[in-house]
Structure formats: C-alpha cells, structure tokens
JSON list of C-alpha atoms in Angstrom, two decimals:
[
{"chain": "A", "resi": 1, "resn": "UNK", "atom": "CA", "xyz": [-42.80, -97.87, 0.96]},
{"chain": "A", "resi": 2, "resn": "UNK", "atom": "CA", "xyz": [-39.70, -97.80, -1.18]},
{"chain": "A", "resi": 3, "resn": "UNK", "atom": "CA", "xyz": [-38.53, -100.40, -3.73]},
{"chain": "A", "resi": 4, "resn": "UNK", "atom": "CA", "xyz": [-34.76, -100.49, -4.29]},
{"chain": "A", "resi": 5, "resn": "UNK", "atom": "CA", "xyz": [-33.07, -102.76, -6.83]},
{"chain": "A", "resi": 6, "resn": "UNK", "atom": "CA", "xyz": [-29.36, -102.17, -7.37]},
{"chain": "A", "resi": 7, "resn": "UNK", "atom": "CA", "xyz": [-27.39, -103.99, -10.06]},
{"chain": "A", "resi": 8, "resn": "UNK", "atom": "CA", "xyz": [-30.60, -105.68, -11.25]},
{"chain": "A", "resi": 9, "resn": "UNK", "atom": "CA", "xyz": [-29.37, -107.87, -14.11]},
{"chain": "A", "resi": 10, "resn": "UNK", "atom": "CA", "xyz": [-31.22, -108.50, -17.35]},
{"chain": "A", "resi": 11, "resn": "UNK", "atom": "CA", "xyz": [-34.98, -108.48, -16.67]},
{"chain": "A", "resi": 12, "resn": "UNK", "atom": "CA", "xyz": [-34.59, -108.31, -12.86]},
{"chain": "A", "resi": 13, "resn": "UNK", "atom": "CA", "xyz": [-35.08, -104.54, -13.19]},
{"chain": "A", "resi": 14, "resn": "UNK", "atom": "CA", "xyz": [-38.49, -105.15, -14.77]},
{"chain": "A", "resi": 15, "resn": "UNK", "atom": "CA", "xyz": [-39.34, -107.63, -12.01]},
{"chain": "A", "resi": 16, "resn": "UNK", "atom": "CA", "xyz": [-38.37, -105.05, -9.38]},
{"chain": "A", "resi": 17, "resn": "UNK", "atom": "CA", "xyz": [-40.48, -102.35, -11.04]},
{"chain": "A", "resi": 18, "resn": "UNK", "atom": "CA", "xyz": [-43.49, -104.69, -11.17]},
{"chain": "A", "resi": 19, "resn": "UNK", "atom": "CA", "xyz": [-42.95, -105.76, -7.57]},
{"chain": "A", "resi": 20, "resn": "UNK", "atom": "CA", "xyz": [-42.77, -102.14, -6.47]},
{"chain": "A", "resi": 21, "resn": "UNK", "atom": "CA", "xyz": [-45.98, -101.27, -8.32]},
{"chain": "A", "resi": 22, "resn": "UNK", "atom": "CA", "xyz": [-47.80, -104.31, -6.90]},
{"chain": "A", "resi": 23, "resn": "UNK", "atom": "CA", "xyz": [-46.68, -103.54, -3.35]},
{"chain": "A", "resi": 24, "resn": "UNK", "atom": "CA", "xyz": [-47.79, -99.91, -3.71]},
{"chain": "A", "resi": 25, "resn": "UNK", "atom": "CA", "xyz": [-44.30, -98.47, -3.32]},
{"chain": "A", "resi": 26, "resn": "UNK", "atom": "CA", "xyz": [-44.33, -94.68, -3.44]},
{"chain": "A", "resi": 27, "resn": "UNK", "atom": "CA", "xyz": [-40.75, -94.59, -4.71]},
{"chain": "A", "resi": 28, "resn": "UNK", "atom": "CA", "xyz": [-38.95, -96.94, -7.11]},
{"chain": "A", "resi": 29, "resn": "UNK", "atom": "CA", "xyz": [-35.14, -96.81, -7.20]},
{"chain": "A", "resi": 30, "resn": "UNK", "atom": "CA", "xyz": [-33.64, -99.15, -9.79]},
{"chain": "A", "resi": 31, "resn": "UNK", "atom": "CA", "xyz": [-30.13, -99.41, -11.18]},
{"chain": "A", "resi": 32, "resn": "UNK", "atom": "CA", "xyz": [-30.05, -101.90, -14.06]},
{"chain": "A", "resi": 33, "resn": "UNK", "atom": "CA", "xyz": [-26.67, -103.35, -14.97]},
{"chain": "A", "resi": 34, "resn": "UNK", "atom": "CA", "xyz": [-27.18, -105.13, -18.28]},
{"chain": "A", "resi": 35, "resn": "UNK", "atom": "CA", "xyz": [-29.64, -105.12, -21.13]},
{"chain": "A", "resi": 36, "resn": "UNK", "atom": "CA", "xyz": [-29.54, -108.65, -22.47]},
{"chain": "A", "resi": 37, "resn": "UNK", "atom": "CA", "xyz": [-32.87, -108.36, -24.31]},
{"chain": "A", "resi": 38, "resn": "UNK", "atom": "CA", "xyz": [-31.95, -105.42, -26.56]},
{"chain": "A", "resi": 39, "resn": "UNK", "atom": "CA", "xyz": [-28.16, -105.67, -26.88]},
{"chain": "A", "resi": 40, "resn": "UNK", "atom": "CA", "xyz": [-28.00, -108.96, -28.88]},
{"chain": "A", "resi": 41, "resn": "UNK", "atom": "CA", "xyz": [-30.68, -107.67, -31.26]},
{"chain": "A", "resi": 42, "resn": "UNK", "atom": "CA", "xyz": [-28.83, -104.42, -31.74]},
{"chain": "A", "resi": 43, "resn": "UNK", "atom": "CA", "xyz": [-25.55, -106.32, -32.30]},
{"chain": "A", "resi": 44, "resn": "UNK", "atom": "CA", "xyz": [-27.01, -108.67, -34.90]},
{"chain": "A", "resi": 45, "resn": "UNK", "atom": "CA", "xyz": [-28.88, -105.85, -36.66]},
{"chain": "A", "resi": 46, "resn": "UNK", "atom": "CA", "xyz": [-25.71, -103.74, -36.80]},
{"chain": "A", "resi": 47, "resn": "UNK", "atom": "CA", "xyz": [-23.56, -106.63, -38.04]},
{"chain": "A", "resi": 48, "resn": "UNK", "atom": "CA", "xyz": [-26.07, -107.53, -40.76]},
{"chain": "A", "resi": 49, "resn": "UNK", "atom": "CA", "xyz": [-26.26, -103.92, -41.98]},
{"chain": "A", "resi": 50, "resn": "UNK", "atom": "CA", "xyz": [-22.89, -102.54, -40.87]},
{"chain": "A", "resi": 51, "resn": "UNK", "atom": "CA", "xyz": [-22.25, -100.71, -44.14]},
{"chain": "A", "resi": 52, "resn": "UNK", "atom": "CA", "xyz": [-25.74, -99.32, -44.67]},
{"chain": "A", "resi": 53, "resn": "UNK", "atom": "CA", "xyz": [-27.02, -98.76, -41.13]},
{"chain": "A", "resi": 54, "resn": "UNK", "atom": "CA", "xyz": [-27.73, -95.03, -40.59]},
{"chain": "A", "resi": 55, "resn": "UNK", "atom": "CA", "xyz": [-25.91, -95.16, -37.24]},
{"chain": "A", "resi": 56, "resn": "UNK", "atom": "CA", "xyz": [-23.01, -97.30, -38.50]},
{"chain": "A", "resi": 57, "resn": "UNK", "atom": "CA", "xyz": [-20.32, -94.84, -37.42]},
{"chain": "A", "resi": 58, "resn": "UNK", "atom": "CA", "xyz": [-21.75, -94.53, -33.91]},
{"chain": "A", "resi": 59, "resn": "UNK", "atom": "CA", "xyz": [-22.53, -98.22, -33.43]},
{"chain": "A", "resi": 60, "resn": "UNK", "atom": "CA", "xyz": [-19.23, -99.65, -34.68]},
{"chain": "A", "resi": 61, "resn": "UNK", "atom": "CA", "xyz": [-17.86, -99.54, -31.13]},
{"chain": "A", "resi": 62, "resn": "UNK", "atom": "CA", "xyz": [-19.26, -102.01, -28.62]},
{"chain": "A", "resi": 63, "resn": "UNK", "atom": "CA", "xyz": [-19.38, -99.50, -25.77]},
{"chain": "A", "resi": 64, "resn": "UNK", "atom": "CA", "xyz": [-21.72, -97.27, -27.79]},
{"chain": "A", "resi": 65, "resn": "UNK", "atom": "CA", "xyz": [-23.94, -100.21, -28.75]},
{"chain": "A", "resi": 66, "resn": "UNK", "atom": "CA", "xyz": [-24.19, -100.97, -25.02]},
{"chain": "A", "resi": 67, "resn": "UNK", "atom": "CA", "xyz": [-25.14, -97.38, -24.22]},
{"chain": "A", "resi": 68, "resn": "UNK", "atom": "CA", "xyz": [-27.71, -97.40, -27.04]},
{"chain": "A", "resi": 69, "resn": "UNK", "atom": "CA", "xyz": [-29.16, -100.64, -25.59]},
{"chain": "A", "resi": 70, "resn": "UNK", "atom": "CA", "xyz": [-29.48, -98.97, -22.20]},
{"chain": "A", "resi": 71, "resn": "UNK", "atom": "CA", "xyz": [-31.19, -95.94, -23.69]},
{"chain": "A", "resi": 72, "resn": "UNK", "atom": "CA", "xyz": [-33.64, -98.02, -25.75]},
{"chain": "A", "resi": 73, "resn": "UNK", "atom": "CA", "xyz": [-34.47, -100.37, -22.85]},
{"chain": "A", "resi": 74, "resn": "UNK", "atom": "CA", "xyz": [-34.97, -97.59, -20.31]},
{"chain": "A", "resi": 75, "resn": "UNK", "atom": "CA", "xyz": [-37.04, -95.54, -22.77]},
{"chain": "A", "resi": 76, "resn": "UNK", "atom": "CA", "xyz": [-39.33, -98.52, -23.38]},
{"chain": "A", "resi": 77, "resn": "UNK", "atom": "CA", "xyz": [-39.69, -99.02, -19.60]},
{"chain": "A", "resi": 78, "resn": "UNK", "atom": "CA", "xyz": [-40.61, -95.37, -19.11]},
{"chain": "A", "resi": 79, "resn": "UNK", "atom": "CA", "xyz": [-43.13, -95.38, -21.95]},
{"chain": "A", "resi": 80, "resn": "UNK", "atom": "CA", "xyz": [-44.79, -98.56, -20.64]},
{"chain": "A", "resi": 81, "resn": "UNK", "atom": "CA", "xyz": [-45.01, -97.13, -17.12]},
{"chain": "A", "resi": 82, "resn": "UNK", "atom": "CA", "xyz": [-46.59, -93.94, -18.46]},
{"chain": "A", "resi": 83, "resn": "UNK", "atom": "CA", "xyz": [-49.08, -95.83, -20.63]},
{"chain": "A", "resi": 84, "resn": "UNK", "atom": "CA", "xyz": [-50.07, -98.41, -18.01]},
{"chain": "A", "resi": 85, "resn": "UNK", "atom": "CA", "xyz": [-49.12, -101.31, -20.29]},
{"chain": "A", "resi": 86, "resn": "UNK", "atom": "CA", "xyz": [-47.82, -104.68, -19.10]},
{"chain": "A", "resi": 87, "resn": "UNK", "atom": "CA", "xyz": [-45.92, -106.73, -21.69]},
{"chain": "A", "resi": 88, "resn": "UNK", "atom": "CA", "xyz": [-44.36, -110.14, -21.08]},
{"chain": "A", "resi": 89, "resn": "UNK", "atom": "CA", "xyz": [-43.09, -111.83, -24.22]},
{"chain": "A", "resi": 90, "resn": "UNK", "atom": "CA", "xyz": [-41.53, -115.28, -24.10]},
{"chain": "A", "resi": 91, "resn": "UNK", "atom": "CA", "xyz": [-42.40, -115.42, -20.41]},
{"chain": "A", "resi": 92, "resn": "UNK", "atom": "CA", "xyz": [-40.93, -118.70, -19.19]},
{"chain": "A", "resi": 93, "resn": "UNK", "atom": "CA", "xyz": [-42.36, -120.98, -16.54]},
{"chain": "A", "resi": 94, "resn": "UNK", "atom": "CA", "xyz": [-44.32, -118.92, -13.99]},
{"chain": "A", "resi": 95, "resn": "UNK", "atom": "CA", "xyz": [-43.13, -115.54, -15.35]},
{"chain": "A", "resi": 96, "resn": "UNK", "atom": "CA", "xyz": [-46.39, -115.39, -17.30]},
{"chain": "A", "resi": 97, "resn": "UNK", "atom": "CA", "xyz": [-48.39, -115.68, -14.08]},
{"chain": "A", "resi": 98, "resn": "UNK", "atom": "CA", "xyz": [-46.16, -113.07, -12.43]},
{"chain": "A", "resi": 99, "resn": "UNK", "atom": "CA", "xyz": [-46.71, -110.69, -15.36]},
{"chain": "A", "resi": 100, "resn": "UNK", "atom": "CA", "xyz": [-50.50, -111.18, -15.24]},
{"chain": "A", "resi": 101, "resn": "UNK", "atom": "CA", "xyz": [-50.53, -110.58, -11.50]},
{"chain": "A", "resi": 102, "resn": "UNK", "atom": "CA", "xyz": [-48.30, -107.51, -11.84]},
{"chain": "A", "resi": 103, "resn": "UNK", "atom": "CA", "xyz": [-50.55, -106.12, -14.56]},
{"chain": "A", "resi": 104, "resn": "UNK", "atom": "CA", "xyz": [-53.60, -106.58, -12.36]},
{"chain": "A", "resi": 105, "resn": "UNK", "atom": "CA", "xyz": [-51.88, -105.06, -9.31]},
{"chain": "A", "resi": 106, "resn": "UNK", "atom": "CA", "xyz": [-50.62, -102.06, -11.26]},
{"chain": "A", "resi": 107, "resn": "UNK", "atom": "CA", "xyz": [-53.99, -101.44, -12.90]},
{"chain": "A", "resi": 108, "resn": "UNK", "atom": "CA", "xyz": [-52.51, -101.88, -16.36]},
{"chain": "A", "resi": 109, "resn": "UNK", "atom": "CA", "xyz": [-54.87, -100.70, -19.07]},
{"chain": "A", "resi": 110, "resn": "UNK", "atom": "CA", "xyz": [-53.43, -103.26, -21.48]},
{"chain": "A", "resi": 111, "resn": "UNK", "atom": "CA", "xyz": [-51.94, -106.67, -20.73]},
{"chain": "A", "resi": 112, "resn": "UNK", "atom": "CA", "xyz": [-49.96, -108.48, -23.45]},
{"chain": "A", "resi": 113, "resn": "UNK", "atom": "CA", "xyz": [-48.57, -111.88, -22.49]},
{"chain": "A", "resi": 114, "resn": "UNK", "atom": "CA", "xyz": [-46.95, -114.54, -24.67]},
{"chain": "A", "resi": 115, "resn": "UNK", "atom": "CA", "xyz": [-46.00, -117.59, -22.60]},
{"chain": "A", "resi": 116, "resn": "UNK", "atom": "CA", "xyz": [-43.30, -119.88, -23.95]},
{"chain": "A", "resi": 117, "resn": "UNK", "atom": "CA", "xyz": [-43.33, -122.95, -21.73]},
{"chain": "A", "resi": 118, "resn": "UNK", "atom": "CA", "xyz": [-45.63, -124.62, -19.29]},
{"chain": "A", "resi": 119, "resn": "UNK", "atom": "CA", "xyz": [-43.25, -126.18, -16.79]},
{"chain": "A", "resi": 120, "resn": "UNK", "atom": "CA", "xyz": [-45.86, -126.52, -14.06]},
{"chain": "A", "resi": 121, "resn": "UNK", "atom": "CA", "xyz": [-48.31, -128.74, -15.96]},
{"chain": "A", "resi": 122, "resn": "UNK", "atom": "CA", "xyz": [-46.14, -130.56, -18.50]},
{"chain": "A", "resi": 123, "resn": "UNK", "atom": "CA", "xyz": [-44.13, -132.73, -16.02]},
{"chain": "A", "resi": 124, "resn": "UNK", "atom": "CA", "xyz": [-47.32, -133.75, -14.23]},
{"chain": "A", "resi": 125, "resn": "UNK", "atom": "CA", "xyz": [-48.97, -134.65, -17.51]},
{"chain": "A", "resi": 126, "resn": "UNK", "atom": "CA", "xyz": [-45.89, -136.64, -18.58]},
{"chain": "A", "resi": 127, "resn": "UNK", "atom": "CA", "xyz": [-45.65, -138.61, -15.33]},
{"chain": "A", "resi": 128, "resn": "UNK", "atom": "CA", "xyz": [-49.40, -139.24, -15.24]},
{"chain": "A", "resi": 129, "resn": "UNK", "atom": "CA", "xyz": [-49.35, -140.48, -18.83]},
{"chain": "A", "resi": 130, "resn": "UNK", "atom": "CA", "xyz": [-46.29, -142.71, -18.28]},
{"chain": "A", "resi": 131, "resn": "UNK", "atom": "CA", "xyz": [-47.80, -144.22, -15.12]},
{"chain": "A", "resi": 132, "resn": "UNK", "atom": "CA", "xyz": [-51.09, -144.96, -16.87]},
{"chain": "A", "resi": 133, "resn": "UNK", "atom": "CA", "xyz": [-49.99, -145.23, -20.51]},
{"chain": "A", "resi": 134, "resn": "UNK", "atom": "CA", "xyz": [-52.08, -148.33, -21.18]},
{"chain": "A", "resi": 135, "resn": "UNK", "atom": "CA", "xyz": [-55.23, -147.25, -19.34]},
{"chain": "A", "resi": 136, "resn": "UNK", "atom": "CA", "xyz": [-55.24, -143.47, -19.77]},
{"chain": "A", "resi": 137, "resn": "UNK", "atom": "CA", "xyz": [-58.36, -142.42, -21.74]},
{"chain": "A", "resi": 138, "resn": "UNK", "atom": "CA", "xyz": [-56.25, -140.12, -23.93]},
{"chain": "A", "resi": 139, "resn": "UNK", "atom": "CA", "xyz": [-53.37, -142.60, -24.35]},
{"chain": "A", "resi": 140, "resn": "UNK", "atom": "CA", "xyz": [-53.49, -142.52, -28.15]},
{"chain": "A", "resi": 141, "resn": "UNK", "atom": "CA", "xyz": [-53.35, -138.72, -28.23]},
{"chain": "A", "resi": 142, "resn": "UNK", "atom": "CA", "xyz": [-50.81, -138.26, -25.43]},
{"chain": "A", "resi": 143, "resn": "UNK", "atom": "CA", "xyz": [-48.30, -140.83, -26.64]},
{"chain": "A", "resi": 144, "resn": "UNK", "atom": "CA", "xyz": [-46.62, -138.10, -28.70]},
{"chain": "A", "resi": 145, "resn": "UNK", "atom": "CA", "xyz": [-44.65, -135.43, -26.82]},
{"chain": "A", "resi": 146, "resn": "UNK", "atom": "CA", "xyz": [-45.85, -132.63, -29.06]},
{"chain": "A", "resi": 147, "resn": "UNK", "atom": "CA", "xyz": [-49.46, -133.39, -28.15]},
{"chain": "A", "resi": 148, "resn": "UNK", "atom": "CA", "xyz": [-48.64, -133.56, -24.45]},
{"chain": "A", "resi": 149, "resn": "UNK", "atom": "CA", "xyz": [-47.03, -130.12, -24.83]},
{"chain": "A", "resi": 150, "resn": "UNK", "atom": "CA", "xyz": [-50.12, -128.72, -26.55]},
{"chain": "A", "resi": 151, "resn": "UNK", "atom": "CA", "xyz": [-52.37, -130.27, -23.92]},
{"chain": "A", "resi": 152, "resn": "UNK", "atom": "CA", "xyz": [-50.29, -128.69, -21.12]},
{"chain": "A", "resi": 153, "resn": "UNK", "atom": "CA", "xyz": [-50.54, -125.31, -22.91]},
{"chain": "A", "resi": 154, "resn": "UNK", "atom": "CA", "xyz": [-54.32, -125.67, -23.18]},
{"chain": "A", "resi": 155, "resn": "UNK", "atom": "CA", "xyz": [-54.73, -126.67, -19.54]},
{"chain": "A", "resi": 156, "resn": "UNK", "atom": "CA", "xyz": [-52.42, -123.90, -18.27]},
{"chain": "A", "resi": 157, "resn": "UNK", "atom": "CA", "xyz": [-53.99, -121.17, -20.40]},
{"chain": "A", "resi": 158, "resn": "UNK", "atom": "CA", "xyz": [-57.51, -122.35, -19.47]},
{"chain": "A", "resi": 159, "resn": "UNK", "atom": "CA", "xyz": [-56.65, -122.10, -15.77]},
{"chain": "A", "resi": 160, "resn": "UNK", "atom": "CA", "xyz": [-55.25, -118.61, -16.32]},
{"chain": "A", "resi": 161, "resn": "UNK", "atom": "CA", "xyz": [-58.40, -117.54, -18.17]},
{"chain": "A", "resi": 162, "resn": "UNK", "atom": "CA", "xyz": [-60.62, -118.90, -15.39]},
{"chain": "A", "resi": 163, "resn": "UNK", "atom": "CA", "xyz": [-58.58, -117.04, -12.76]},
{"chain": "A", "resi": 164, "resn": "UNK", "atom": "CA", "xyz": [-58.83, -113.79, -14.73]},
{"chain": "A", "resi": 165, "resn": "UNK", "atom": "CA", "xyz": [-62.60, -114.21, -15.03]},
{"chain": "A", "resi": 166, "resn": "UNK", "atom": "CA", "xyz": [-62.93, -114.80, -11.28]}
]
C-alpha cells in the first residue's frame, strides 16, 4: 500500500509516517507544511544570541529560519527512520499510546516516550472522588488535585506497562 499525507501540519507528518509504517505501506509520500516544534526554538535561540550566534547573518531573516527549521526537522525524521527509533516527547492525551503502538508496529529498536497528561483517567478519577468524597477509601489523599493527577499518572502508566508486558 501507499501512505500519502499532503500539507500535513505540525506533527501530522510524523503521525502519517507512523501510520504508514504500522500499516505496512511500501511507499510513504509526505509533504509537511509547517514545523511548529523546531521553529519557535530556533527563533528564541536566535533572538537570545542574535549578535553571537554563528549563523546570525543567515538566520536574521525569518524565511531562512523557516527553511532551517524544515531542514532540521526532516533530517531528524530521516535519522530516526534509519535508526528504528520512536520518540514521543510531551505526548498529550492518547498520543503516548499511539506512539507506543507505532513503535511496536514499526519494530522500533528503541522507544522513548514522555507523556504529559492523562486525560483518559483523570476525569474519571475526579468524578469518582467527587461522587464518593466522604466514603472513598483514599478520600484524604485524593482531596488535593495534585495527588489525583499523580494517581492518574500512576494508573495510566501501570496499564501501559502491563499491556507492553502482555
């Protein structure tokens, strides 16, 4: 099969690549349109060091910073594909699960995942605690939002670990 993703904004290109790998596509055709992960970092780094940056003359124009962002992003994608590495940093909501699944499907030799939120478990834990706030066995621990957040992280990551073991 063939995977085609045209004008794939931000990380949609990465999602399309992973989807193509997982589905066993023999050909991946992707045309990313923006590089929102690298560009802001390059902008802030350039602004902070505009006088001393070794590429200051090249990067002083926004269009060249954009092209540099494209080159850096696409180079990283190519290197990761060659190395069989799956990286998902600050993977929101179920993006962590998608990254784990994609890594498994693609036969990644290394899987690096850093989830940022646990939107599947946290609301359930909140509503369960609120409904049973007086009788819940962990009421004293769960009365503080920060502890409910940590508990949802622990539950979510434990489920992920159990699924990986299975």
